[in-house]
Amino acid sequence: MEIDRHHLPEDPAALRKMVAGLLEEVEAKERRLQQLQHMVEQLLRWRYGPKRERVNENQLFLFAVAMVSAAPRTAASPDPSIAPEKAEAVPPQRHGHGRQRLPKDLDRRQVVYELGEQERQCPECQGELKPIGEEVSERLEYVPASLYVIEEACKKYACSKGCTVLTAQKPMQPIEKGLPGPGLLAQVAVSKYSDHLPLYRQEGIFKRQGVTLSRRTMCDWMGRCAQLVNPLFDLMKDRVLKSKVMQTDDTPVGVLDPALARTRTGRIWTYVGDDKHPYTVYDYTPNRSRDGPQAFMKEFSGYLQADAYSGYDELYKDAKREVIEVACWAHARRKFFEAQSSDLMRSTVMLAYVRLLYDVEREARDLKLDSEGRRALRQARSKPILDDIRAYLERELSQALPKSPEGQAIAYTLSNWKALIRYCEDGDLEIDNNGAERSLRGVAVGRKNWMFFGSDNGGRTAAVLTSFVATSKRLGINPFIYLRDIFERISTHPHNRLVELLPDRWMATAREALPRAD
């Protein structure tokens, strides 16, 4: 609004209108300034601050009691003021300190230290000292990994009359006529997709061991390995899609594009199966369009726990698909945590409420309840808290500015309310989507090391091999031992028995083969 201060209107009504316009402009700029300050605070926290969303408990419940005391509560609703006493009543568990015992299955090489001949005489009577025992201590040593060459000699036989010449055949290799054995392929795969070592670093490690392996060559090996295990990957995918409950999330990754001067953004998606289908499967897409998850979950029906990404909405709307949305309380809580700088009182009340919900989940874990037990506990304890939360948010919605961080947090929670409370309906559901978020932690750490994928094919290779590494870790399997065995056997394994090589089935077979201790 432009004003000529030297030619102000004489009419009072015009002046009042002018002042009202100036006040609206100032308020708009103030709101914009608050939004920018909030964005800067979140960026600084993301860049330099702690990632853990920790809140001081004393402050949390102090504000919670002050704000909630005036609101009506049901008789079954827990009182936030008693939560600190409950927390203080349970002493924190202390982990033991000191040196841990070394595993008994490690190779041990004994070194015996003797007294010298002259030292074995008593300094008092000069008599000979007799051995009475020994003091044994352990020291851990490291032997660098070794590489060795397998010379494959195929014997040739010929008929004495010159009729026939036969040559013994080698077993099929993971990469036919290729240099690497299954152990080397497993080492490169685990080093990159589990230990996050880029190929150029592995190139330097192998060079120190006297072998020159080009990073381009190792990249080609990983692509061939992904093609080799792709039928097994498809089996894992089919079983994940049969889960009653599946969690999903995505994270951005850089991808080289020859047509661009910089990297573009692709996506890695994770799909975490339930306990009866214990697989973590990844998928790569060149972008974040809804076509990726739509295509992957084409055959899925059941509970889908995810964030509020709009790309999933078509799955929920299609009645034939029977995909039921389950939202994540960790996402809702994060919005109130980030809004503390703009509205500390309301944010702290909500953080206290969410804390009570998680206390119920912690109690269910401590009691080791089954699915029905968790559902009953949630109905008795969590449902009244959720009713209070909704009443509080509906009351405060009109008090908070719609575009403020707190107003957006309230609107987000209420708009996803049915999906947020759905976890109380079934004990197999979780309160949050943290399982899927944890499964992406390795990708997030890895991209800080290898930085980007070389192409879309590189992204798909990473998705396939990371699926085997992550599933192995989930089941407590050494991923190197598993992949080495799979790379060695899959070429000759009957296709109709391929299910035997799935990580959980492989683990069960390996345990049965172990000798039993008497």
Coordinates of N, CA and C in Angstrom, one line a residue, residues 59-275:
Q59 N 9.3 -30.1 32.2 CA 8.6 -29.1 31.4 C 7.4 -29.6 30.8
L60 N 7.5 -30.8 30.2 CA 6.4 -31.4 29.5 C 5.2 -31.5 30.4
F61 N 5.3 -32.1 31.5 CA 4.1 -32.3 32.4 C 3.7 -31.1 33.1
L62 N 4.6 -30.1 33.4 CA 4.2 -28.9 34.0 C 3.2 -28.1 33.1
F63 N 3.5 -28.0 31.8 CA 2.6 -27.3 30.9 C 1.4 -28.2 30.6
A64 N 1.5 -29.5 30.6 CA 0.4 -30.4 30.3 C -0.7 -30.2 31.4
V65 N -0.2 -30.2 32.7 CA -1.2 -30.1 33.8 C -1.9 -28.7 33.7
A66 N -1.1 -27.7 33.4 CA -1.7 -26.3 33.4 C -2.8 -26.2 32.3
M67 N -2.5 -26.8 31.2 CA -3.5 -26.6 30.1 C -4.6 -27.6 30.1
V68 N -4.4 -28.8 30.6 CA -5.4 -29.9 30.5 C -6.4 -29.8 31.7
S69 N -5.9 -29.2 32.8 CA -6.7 -29.2 34.0 C -8.1 -28.6 33.8
A70 N -8.2 -27.6 32.9 CA -9.5 -26.9 32.7 C -10.4 -27.7 31.7
A71 N -9.8 -28.7 31.0 CA -10.6 -29.5 30.1 C -11.2 -30.7 30.7
P72 N -12.5 -31.0 30.3 CA -13.1 -32.2 30.9 C -12.4 -33.5 30.5
R73 N -12.3 -34.4 31.4 CA -11.7 -35.7 31.1 C -12.6 -36.9 31.5
T74 N -12.6 -37.9 30.8 CA -13.3 -39.1 31.2 C -12.7 -39.8 32.4
A75 N -13.5 -40.6 33.1 CA -13.0 -41.2 34.3 C -11.9 -42.2 34.0
A76 N -11.9 -42.8 32.8 CA -10.9 -43.7 32.5 C -9.6 -43.1 31.9
S77 N -9.7 -41.8 31.7 CA -8.5 -41.1 31.1 C -7.4 -40.9 32.1
P78 N -6.2 -41.3 31.8 CA -5.1 -41.1 32.8 C -4.8 -39.7 33.0
D79 N -4.3 -39.3 34.2 CA -4.0 -37.9 34.5 C -2.5 -37.7 34.2
P80 N -2.1 -36.8 33.3 CA -0.7 -36.5 33.0 C 0.1 -36.2 34.2
S81 N -0.5 -35.7 35.3 CA 0.3 -35.2 36.4 C 1.0 -36.4 37.1
I82 N 0.4 -37.6 37.0 CA 1.0 -38.7 37.7 C 2.1 -39.5 36.9
A83 N 2.3 -39.1 35.7 CA 3.2 -39.8 34.9 C 4.7 -39.6 35.4
P84 N 5.1 -38.4 35.9 CA 6.5 -38.3 36.4 C 6.7 -39.2 37.5
E85 N 5.7 -39.4 38.5 CA 5.9 -40.3 39.6 C 6.1 -41.7 39.1
K86 N 5.4 -42.1 38.1 CA 5.5 -43.4 37.6 C 6.9 -43.6 37.0
A87 N 7.4 -42.6 36.3 CA 8.7 -42.7 35.7 C 9.8 -42.8 36.7
E88 N 9.6 -42.0 37.9 CA 10.6 -42.0 38.9 C 10.6 -43.3 39.7
A89 N 9.4 -44.0 39.7 CA 9.3 -45.2 40.5 C 10.1 -46.4 39.8
V90 N 10.3 -46.3 38.5 CA 11.0 -47.4 37.8 C 12.5 -46.9 37.7
P91 N 13.4 -47.6 38.4 CA 14.8 -47.2 38.3 C 15.4 -47.5 36.9
P92 N 16.2 -46.6 36.4 CA 16.8 -46.8 35.0 C 17.7 -48.1 35.0
Q93 N 17.6 -48.8 34.0 CA 18.4 -50.0 33.9 C 19.9 -49.6 33.5
R94 N 20.8 -50.2 34.3 CA 22.2 -49.8 34.0 C 22.9 -51.0 33.3
H95 N 23.6 -50.7 32.3 CA 24.3 -51.7 31.6 C 25.7 -51.9 32.2
G96 N 26.1 -53.2 32.2 CA 27.4 -53.5 32.8 C 28.6 -52.8 32.0
H97 N 29.6 -52.5 32.8 CA 30.8 -51.9 32.2 C 31.9 -52.9 32.2
G98 N 33.0 -52.6 31.6 CA 34.2 -53.5 31.6 C 34.3 -54.3 30.4
R99 N 35.4 -55.1 30.3 CA 35.6 -55.9 29.1 C 34.7 -57.0 29.0
Q100 N 34.1 -57.2 27.8 CA 33.3 -58.4 27.5 C 34.1 -59.6 27.2
R101 N 33.5 -60.7 27.5 CA 34.2 -62.0 27.2 C 34.2 -62.2 25.7
L102 N 35.3 -62.7 25.2 CA 35.4 -63.0 23.8 C 34.7 -64.3 23.4
P103 N 34.1 -64.4 22.2 CA 33.4 -65.6 21.8 C 34.2 -66.8 21.9
K104 N 33.6 -67.9 22.3 CA 34.3 -69.2 22.5 C 34.7 -69.8 21.2
D105 N 33.9 -69.5 20.1 CA 34.2 -70.1 18.8 C 35.3 -69.5 18.0
L106 N 35.9 -68.4 18.6 CA 37.1 -67.8 17.9 C 38.3 -68.7 18.0
D107 N 39.1 -68.7 16.9 CA 40.3 -69.5 16.9 C 41.3 -69.0 18.0
R108 N 41.8 -69.9 18.8 CA 42.7 -69.5 19.9 C 44.1 -70.2 19.7
R109 N 45.1 -69.4 19.8 CA 46.5 -69.8 19.7 C 47.2 -69.5 21.0
Q110 N 47.6 -70.6 21.7 CA 48.2 -70.4 23.0 C 49.7 -70.1 22.9
V111 N 50.1 -69.1 23.7 CA 51.5 -68.8 23.8 C 51.8 -69.0 25.3
V112 N 52.8 -69.8 25.6 CA 53.2 -70.2 27.0 C 54.5 -69.4 27.3
Y113 N 54.5 -68.7 28.4 CA 55.7 -68.0 28.9 C 56.3 -68.7 30.1
E114 N 57.5 -69.1 30.1 CA 58.2 -69.9 31.1 C 59.2 -69.0 31.8
L115 N 59.5 -69.3 33.1 CA 60.6 -68.7 33.8 C 61.9 -69.3 33.3
G116 N 62.9 -68.4 33.3 CA 64.2 -68.9 32.9 C 64.7 -70.0 33.9
E117 N 65.8 -70.7 33.5 CA 66.3 -71.8 34.3 C 66.8 -71.2 35.6
Q118 N 67.5 -70.1 35.6 CA 68.0 -69.6 36.8 C 66.9 -69.0 37.7
E119 N 65.8 -68.5 37.1 CA 64.7 -67.9 37.8 C 63.8 -69.0 38.5
R120 N 64.0 -70.3 38.1 CA 63.2 -71.4 38.8 C 63.9 -71.9 40.0
Q121 N 64.7 -71.1 40.6 CA 65.3 -71.4 41.9 C 64.8 -70.5 43.0
C122 N 64.5 -71.0 44.2 CA 64.0 -70.2 45.3 C 65.0 -69.3 45.7
P123 N 64.7 -68.0 45.8 CA 65.7 -67.0 46.3 C 66.1 -67.1 47.7
E124 N 65.3 -67.9 48.5 CA 65.6 -68.1 49.9 C 66.4 -69.3 50.2
C125 N 66.0 -70.5 49.7 CA 66.7 -71.7 50.0 C 67.5 -72.3 48.8
Q126 N 67.3 -71.6 47.7 CA 68.0 -72.1 46.5 C 67.5 -73.4 45.9
G127 N 66.3 -73.9 46.5 CA 65.7 -75.1 46.0 C 64.9 -74.9 44.7
E128 N 64.6 -76.0 44.0 CA 64.0 -75.9 42.7 C 62.5 -75.6 42.8
L129 N 62.0 -74.6 42.1 CA 60.6 -74.3 42.1 C 59.8 -75.3 41.3
K130 N 58.6 -75.7 41.8 CA 57.7 -76.7 41.1 C 56.6 -75.9 40.5
P131 N 56.1 -76.3 39.3 CA 54.9 -75.7 38.7 C 53.7 -76.0 39.5
I132 N 52.8 -75.0 39.8 CA 51.6 -75.1 40.5 C 50.4 -74.6 39.8
G133 N 50.5 -74.2 38.6 CA 49.4 -73.7 37.8 C 49.8 -72.6 36.8
E134 N 48.9 -71.9 36.4 CA 49.2 -70.8 35.4 C 48.1 -69.7 35.5
E135 N 48.5 -68.5 35.1 CA 47.6 -67.4 35.0 C 47.3 -67.2 33.5
V136 N 46.1 -67.3 33.1 CA 45.7 -67.2 31.7 C 45.0 -65.9 31.4
S137 N 45.4 -65.1 30.5 CA 44.7 -63.9 30.0 C 44.6 -64.0 28.5
E138 N 43.7 -63.2 28.0 CA 43.4 -63.2 26.6 C 43.7 -61.8 25.9
R139 N 44.1 -61.9 24.7 CA 44.4 -60.7 23.9 C 43.9 -60.9 22.5
L140 N 43.1 -60.0 22.0 CA 42.5 -60.1 20.7 C 43.4 -59.6 19.6
E141 N 43.7 -60.4 18.6 CA 44.5 -60.0 17.5 C 43.8 -60.0 16.2
Y142 N 44.3 -59.2 15.2 CA 43.6 -59.1 13.9 C 44.5 -59.6 12.8
V143 N 44.0 -60.5 12.0 CA 44.7 -60.9 10.8 C 44.0 -60.4 9.6
P144 N 44.6 -59.6 8.7 CA 43.9 -59.0 7.5 C 43.3 -60.1 6.7
A145 N 42.1 -59.7 6.0 CA 41.4 -60.7 5.1 C 42.4 -61.1 4.0
S146 N 42.2 -62.3 3.6 CA 43.1 -62.8 2.6 C 42.4 -63.1 1.3
L147 N 43.1 -63.0 0.2 CA 42.6 -63.4 -1.1 C 43.5 -64.5 -1.6
Y148 N 42.8 -65.5 -2.3 CA 43.6 -66.6 -2.9 C 43.0 -66.9 -4.2
V149 N 43.8 -67.6 -5.0 CA 43.4 -67.9 -6.4 C 43.0 -69.4 -6.5
I150 N 41.9 -69.7 -7.0 CA 41.5 -71.1 -7.2 C 41.8 -71.5 -8.7
E151 N 42.8 -72.4 -8.9 CA 43.1 -72.9 -10.2 C 42.2 -74.1 -10.5
E152 N 41.4 -73.9 -11.5 CA 40.4 -75.0 -11.9 C 41.0 -75.8 -13.1
A153 N 41.4 -77.0 -12.8 CA 42.0 -77.8 -13.9 C 40.9 -78.9 -14.3
C154 N 40.5 -78.8 -15.5 CA 39.5 -79.8 -16.0 C 40.3 -80.9 -16.8
K155 N 40.2 -82.0 -16.2 CA 41.0 -83.1 -16.8 C 40.4 -83.5 -18.2
K156 N 41.2 -83.9 -19.1 CA 40.8 -84.3 -20.4 C 41.2 -85.8 -20.6
Y157 N 40.3 -86.5 -21.2 CA 40.5 -87.9 -21.5 C 40.2 -88.2 -23.0
A158 N 41.0 -89.1 -23.5 CA 40.9 -89.4 -24.9 C 40.9 -90.9 -25.1
C159 N 40.2 -91.4 -26.1 CA 40.2 -92.8 -26.4 C 41.5 -93.2 -27.1
S160 N 42.1 -94.3 -26.7 CA 43.4 -94.8 -27.3 C 43.3 -94.9 -28.8
K161 N 42.1 -95.1 -29.3 CA 42.0 -95.3 -30.7 C 41.7 -94.0 -31.5
G162 N 41.6 -92.9 -30.6 CA 41.3 -91.6 -31.2 C 39.9 -91.3 -31.6
C163 N 39.0 -92.1 -30.9 CA 37.5 -91.9 -31.3 C 37.0 -90.7 -30.6
T164 N 37.3 -90.5 -29.3 CA 36.6 -89.5 -28.5 C 37.6 -88.8 -27.6
V165 N 37.3 -87.5 -27.4 CA 38.0 -86.7 -26.4 C 36.9 -86.1 -25.4
L166 N 37.1 -86.4 -24.1 CA 36.1 -85.8 -23.2 C 36.8 -85.0 -22.1
T167 N 36.2 -83.9 -21.8 CA 36.8 -82.9 -20.8 C 35.8 -82.8 -19.6
A168 N 36.3 -82.9 -18.4 CA 35.5 -82.7 -17.2 C 34.9 -81.3 -17.2
Q169 N 33.7 -81.2 -16.8 CA 33.0 -79.9 -16.8 C 33.1 -79.2 -15.4
K170 N 33.3 -77.9 -15.4 CA 33.3 -77.2 -14.1 C 31.8 -76.9 -13.7
P171 N 31.6 -76.8 -12.4 CA 30.2 -76.4 -12.0 C 30.0 -75.0 -12.4
M172 N 28.7 -74.6 -12.6 CA 28.3 -73.3 -13.0 C 28.8 -72.3 -11.9
Q173 N 29.2 -71.1 -12.4 CA 29.7 -70.1 -11.5 C 28.7 -68.9 -11.5
P174 N 28.7 -68.1 -10.4 CA 27.8 -66.9 -10.4 C 27.9 -66.1 -11.6
I175 N 29.1 -65.8 -12.0 CA 29.3 -65.0 -13.3 C 30.1 -65.9 -14.2
E176 N 29.4 -66.5 -15.2 CA 30.1 -67.5 -16.1 C 31.3 -66.9 -16.8
K177 N 32.4 -67.6 -16.7 CA 33.7 -67.1 -17.3 C 34.2 -65.8 -16.7
G178 N 33.6 -65.5 -15.5 CA 34.1 -64.3 -14.8 C 35.2 -64.6 -13.8
L179 N 35.8 -63.6 -13.4 CA 37.0 -63.7 -12.4 C 36.5 -64.0 -11.0
P180 N 35.5 -63.4 -10.5 CA 35.2 -63.5 -9.0 C 34.5 -64.8 -8.6
G181 N 34.9 -65.2 -7.4 CA 34.2 -66.3 -6.8 C 33.0 -65.8 -6.0
P182 N 32.2 -66.7 -5.5 CA 31.0 -66.2 -4.7 C 31.4 -65.5 -3.4
G183 N 32.5 -65.8 -2.8 CA 32.9 -65.1 -1.6 C 33.3 -63.7 -1.9
L184 N 34.0 -63.5 -3.0 CA 34.4 -62.1 -3.4 C 33.2 -61.3 -3.7
L185 N 32.3 -61.9 -4.4 CA 31.1 -61.1 -4.8 C 30.3 -60.8 -3.5
A186 N 30.2 -61.7 -2.6 CA 29.5 -61.4 -1.3 C 30.2 -60.3 -0.5
Q187 N 31.5 -60.3 -0.5 CA 32.3 -59.3 0.2 C 32.1 -57.9 -0.4
V188 N 32.1 -57.8 -1.7 CA 31.8 -56.5 -2.3 C 30.4 -56.0 -2.0
A189 N 29.4 -56.9 -2.2 CA 28.0 -56.5 -1.9 C 27.8 -56.1 -0.5
V190 N 28.3 -56.9 0.5 CA 28.1 -56.5 1.9 C 28.8 -55.3 2.2
S191 N 30.0 -55.1 1.7 CA 30.8 -53.9 2.0 C 30.1 -52.7 1.5
K192 N 29.5 -52.7 0.4 CA 28.8 -51.5 -0.2 C 27.4 -51.3 0.5
Y193 N 26.6 -52.4 0.5 CA 25.2 -52.2 0.9 C 24.9 -52.4 2.3
S194 N 25.9 -52.9 3.1 CA 25.7 -53.1 4.5 C 26.7 -52.2 5.3
D195 N 27.9 -52.1 4.9 CA 29.0 -51.3 5.5 C 29.2 -50.0 4.9
H196 N 28.4 -49.7 3.8 CA 28.4 -48.4 3.1 C 29.8 -48.0 2.6
L197 N 30.6 -48.9 2.1 CA 31.9 -48.6 1.5 C 31.7 -48.4 0.0
P198 N 31.9 -47.2 -0.5 CA 31.8 -47.0 -1.9 C 32.8 -47.9 -2.7
L199 N 32.6 -48.2 -3.9 CA 33.5 -49.1 -4.7 C 34.9 -48.5 -4.8
Y200 N 35.0 -47.2 -4.8 CA 36.4 -46.6 -5.0 C 37.2 -46.9 -3.7
R201 N 36.5 -46.9 -2.6 CA 37.3 -47.2 -1.3 C 37.6 -48.7 -1.3
Q202 N 36.7 -49.6 -1.8 CA 37.0 -51.0 -1.9 C 38.2 -51.2 -2.8
E203 N 38.2 -50.4 -3.9 CA 39.3 -50.5 -4.9 C 40.6 -50.3 -4.2
G204 N 40.7 -49.3 -3.3 CA 41.9 -49.0 -2.5 C 42.3 -50.1 -1.6
I205 N 41.2 -50.7 -0.9 CA 41.5 -51.8 0.0 C 42.1 -53.0 -0.7
F206 N 41.5 -53.4 -1.8 CA 42.0 -54.5 -2.5 C 43.4 -54.2 -3.1
K207 N 43.7 -53.0 -3.4 CA 45.0 -52.6 -3.9 C 46.1 -52.8 -2.8
R208 N 45.7 -52.5 -1.6 CA 46.7 -52.7 -0.5 C 47.0 -54.2 -0.3
Q209 N 46.0 -55.1 -0.7 CA 46.3 -56.5 -0.6 C 46.9 -57.1 -1.9
G210 N 47.3 -56.2 -2.8 CA 48.1 -56.6 -3.9 C 47.3 -57.0 -5.2
V211 N 46.0 -56.7 -5.2 CA 45.1 -57.1 -6.3 C 44.5 -55.8 -6.8
T212 N 44.5 -55.6 -8.1 CA 43.9 -54.4 -8.7 C 42.5 -54.8 -9.3
L213 N 41.5 -54.2 -8.7 CA 40.1 -54.5 -9.1 C 39.5 -53.1 -9.4
S214 N 39.1 -52.9 -10.6 CA 38.6 -51.6 -11.0 C 37.2 -51.4 -10.4
R215 N 36.9 -50.2 -10.0 CA 35.5 -50.0 -9.5 C 34.5 -50.2 -10.6
R216 N 34.8 -49.9 -11.8 CA 33.9 -50.2 -12.9 C 33.6 -51.7 -13.0
T217 N 34.6 -52.5 -12.9 CA 34.4 -53.9 -12.9 C 33.5 -54.4 -11.8
M218 N 33.8 -53.9 -10.6 CA 33.0 -54.3 -9.4 C 31.5 -53.8 -9.6
C219 N 31.3 -52.7 -10.2 CA 30.0 -52.2 -10.4 C 29.3 -53.1 -11.4
D220 N 30.0 -53.6 -12.4 CA 29.4 -54.6 -13.3 C 29.0 -55.9 -12.6
W221 N 29.9 -56.3 -11.7 CA 29.7 -57.5 -10.9 C 28.4 -57.4 -10.1
M222 N 28.2 -56.2 -9.5 CA 27.0 -56.1 -8.7 C 25.7 -56.1 -9.5
G223 N 25.8 -55.6 -10.7 CA 24.6 -55.6 -11.6 C 24.3 -57.1 -12.0
R224 N 25.4 -57.9 -12.3 CA 25.2 -59.3 -12.6 C 24.6 -60.1 -11.4
C225 N 25.1 -59.7 -10.2 CA 24.6 -60.4 -9.0 C 23.1 -60.1 -8.8
A226 N 22.7 -58.9 -9.1 CA 21.3 -58.5 -8.9 C 20.4 -59.3 -9.9
Q227 N 20.9 -59.5 -11.2 CA 20.2 -60.3 -12.1 C 20.1 -61.7 -11.7
L228 N 21.2 -62.2 -11.1 CA 21.3 -63.6 -10.7 C 20.2 -63.9 -9.6
V229 N 20.1 -63.0 -8.6 CA 19.1 -63.3 -7.5 C 17.8 -62.7 -7.7
N230 N 17.5 -62.2 -8.9 CA 16.2 -61.5 -9.2 C 15.0 -62.4 -9.0
P231 N 15.1 -63.7 -9.4 CA 14.0 -64.6 -9.2 C 13.7 -64.8 -7.7
L232 N 14.7 -64.8 -6.9 CA 14.6 -64.9 -5.4 C 14.0 -63.6 -4.8
F233 N 14.4 -62.5 -5.4 CA 13.9 -61.2 -5.0 C 12.4 -61.1 -5.3
D234 N 12.0 -61.7 -6.4 CA 10.5 -61.7 -6.8 C 9.7 -62.5 -5.7
L235 N 10.3 -63.6 -5.3 CA 9.7 -64.4 -4.3 C 9.5 -63.6 -3.0
M236 N 10.5 -62.9 -2.6 CA 10.5 -62.1 -1.4 C 9.4 -61.0 -1.5
K237 N 9.3 -60.4 -2.7 CA 8.3 -59.4 -2.9 C 6.9 -60.0 -2.8
D238 N 6.7 -61.1 -3.4 CA 5.4 -61.8 -3.3 C 5.0 -62.1 -1.9
R239 N 5.9 -62.5 -1.1 CA 5.6 -62.8 0.3 C 5.3 -61.6 1.2
V240 N 6.1 -60.5 0.9 CA 5.8 -59.2 1.6 C 4.4 -58.7 1.3
L241 N 4.0 -58.9 0.1 CA 2.6 -58.4 -0.3 C 1.5 -59.3 0.3
K242 N 1.9 -60.4 0.8 CA 0.9 -61.2 1.5 C 0.7 -60.9 3.0
S243 N 1.5 -59.9 3.4 CA 1.4 -59.5 4.8 C 0.0 -59.0 5.2
K244 N -0.4 -59.3 6.4 CA -1.6 -58.6 6.9 C -1.4 -57.1 7.2
V245 N -0.2 -56.8 7.6 CA 0.2 -55.4 7.9 C 1.5 -55.2 7.2
M246 N 1.6 -54.1 6.4 CA 2.9 -53.8 5.8 C 3.1 -52.3 6.0
Q247 N 4.4 -52.0 6.3 CA 4.8 -50.6 6.5 C 5.6 -50.2 5.3
T248 N 5.5 -48.9 5.0 CA 6.3 -48.4 3.8 C 6.7 -46.9 4.1
D249 N 7.8 -46.6 3.4 CA 8.3 -45.2 3.5 C 9.2 -45.0 2.3
D250 N 9.7 -43.8 2.1 CA 10.6 -43.6 1.0 C 11.7 -42.5 1.4
T251 N 12.8 -42.5 0.7 CA 13.8 -41.5 0.9 C 14.4 -41.1 -0.4
P252 N 14.9 -39.9 -0.6 CA 15.5 -39.4 -1.8 C 16.9 -39.9 -2.0
V253 N 17.3 -40.1 -3.2 CA 18.7 -40.5 -3.6 C 19.1 -39.8 -4.8
G254 N 20.4 -39.4 -4.9 CA 20.9 -38.7 -6.1 C 21.1 -39.7 -7.2
V255 N 20.9 -39.3 -8.4 CA 21.1 -40.2 -9.6 C 21.8 -39.4 -10.7
L256 N 22.8 -40.0 -11.2 CA 23.5 -39.3 -12.4 C 22.6 -39.4 -13.6
D257 N 22.6 -38.3 -14.3 CA 21.8 -38.2 -15.6 C 22.7 -37.5 -16.6
P258 N 23.1 -38.2 -17.7 CA 23.9 -37.6 -18.7 C 23.3 -36.4 -19.4
A259 N 22.0 -36.3 -19.3 CA 21.3 -35.1 -20.0 C 21.3 -33.9 -19.1
L260 N 21.8 -34.0 -17.8 CA 21.8 -32.9 -16.9 C 23.2 -32.6 -16.4
A261 N 23.3 -31.3 -16.0 CA 24.7 -30.9 -15.5 C 24.8 -31.3 -14.0
R262 N 23.8 -31.8 -13.4 CA 23.9 -32.2 -12.0 C 23.0 -33.5 -11.8
T263 N 23.1 -34.0 -10.6 CA 22.3 -35.2 -10.4 C 20.8 -34.8 -10.2
R264 N 19.9 -35.8 -10.6 CA 18.5 -35.6 -10.3 C 18.1 -36.5 -9.1
T265 N 16.9 -36.3 -8.7 CA 16.5 -37.0 -7.5 C 15.6 -38.3 -7.8
G266 N 16.1 -39.4 -7.4 CA 15.3 -40.6 -7.5 C 14.8 -41.0 -6.1
R267 N 14.2 -42.2 -6.0 CA 13.6 -42.6 -4.7 C 13.8 -44.1 -4.4
I268 N 14.2 -44.3 -3.2 CA 14.2 -45.7 -2.7 C 13.0 -45.9 -1.8
W269 N 12.2 -46.9 -2.0 CA 11.0 -47.2 -1.2 C 11.3 -48.5 -0.4
T270 N 10.8 -48.5 0.8 CA 10.9 -49.7 1.6 C 9.6 -50.3 1.9
Y271 N 9.5 -51.6 1.9 CA 8.2 -52.3 2.2 C 8.6 -53.4 3.3
V272 N 8.1 -53.2 4.5 CA 8.4 -54.0 5.6 C 7.3 -55.0 5.9
G273 N 7.5 -56.3 5.8 CA 6.5 -57.2 6.1 C 6.2 -57.5 7.6
D274 N 5.2 -58.2 7.9 CA 4.9 -58.4 9.3 C 5.7 -59.6 9.8
D275 N 5.4 -60.1 11.0 CA 6.2 -61.1 11.6 C 6.1 -62.5 10.9

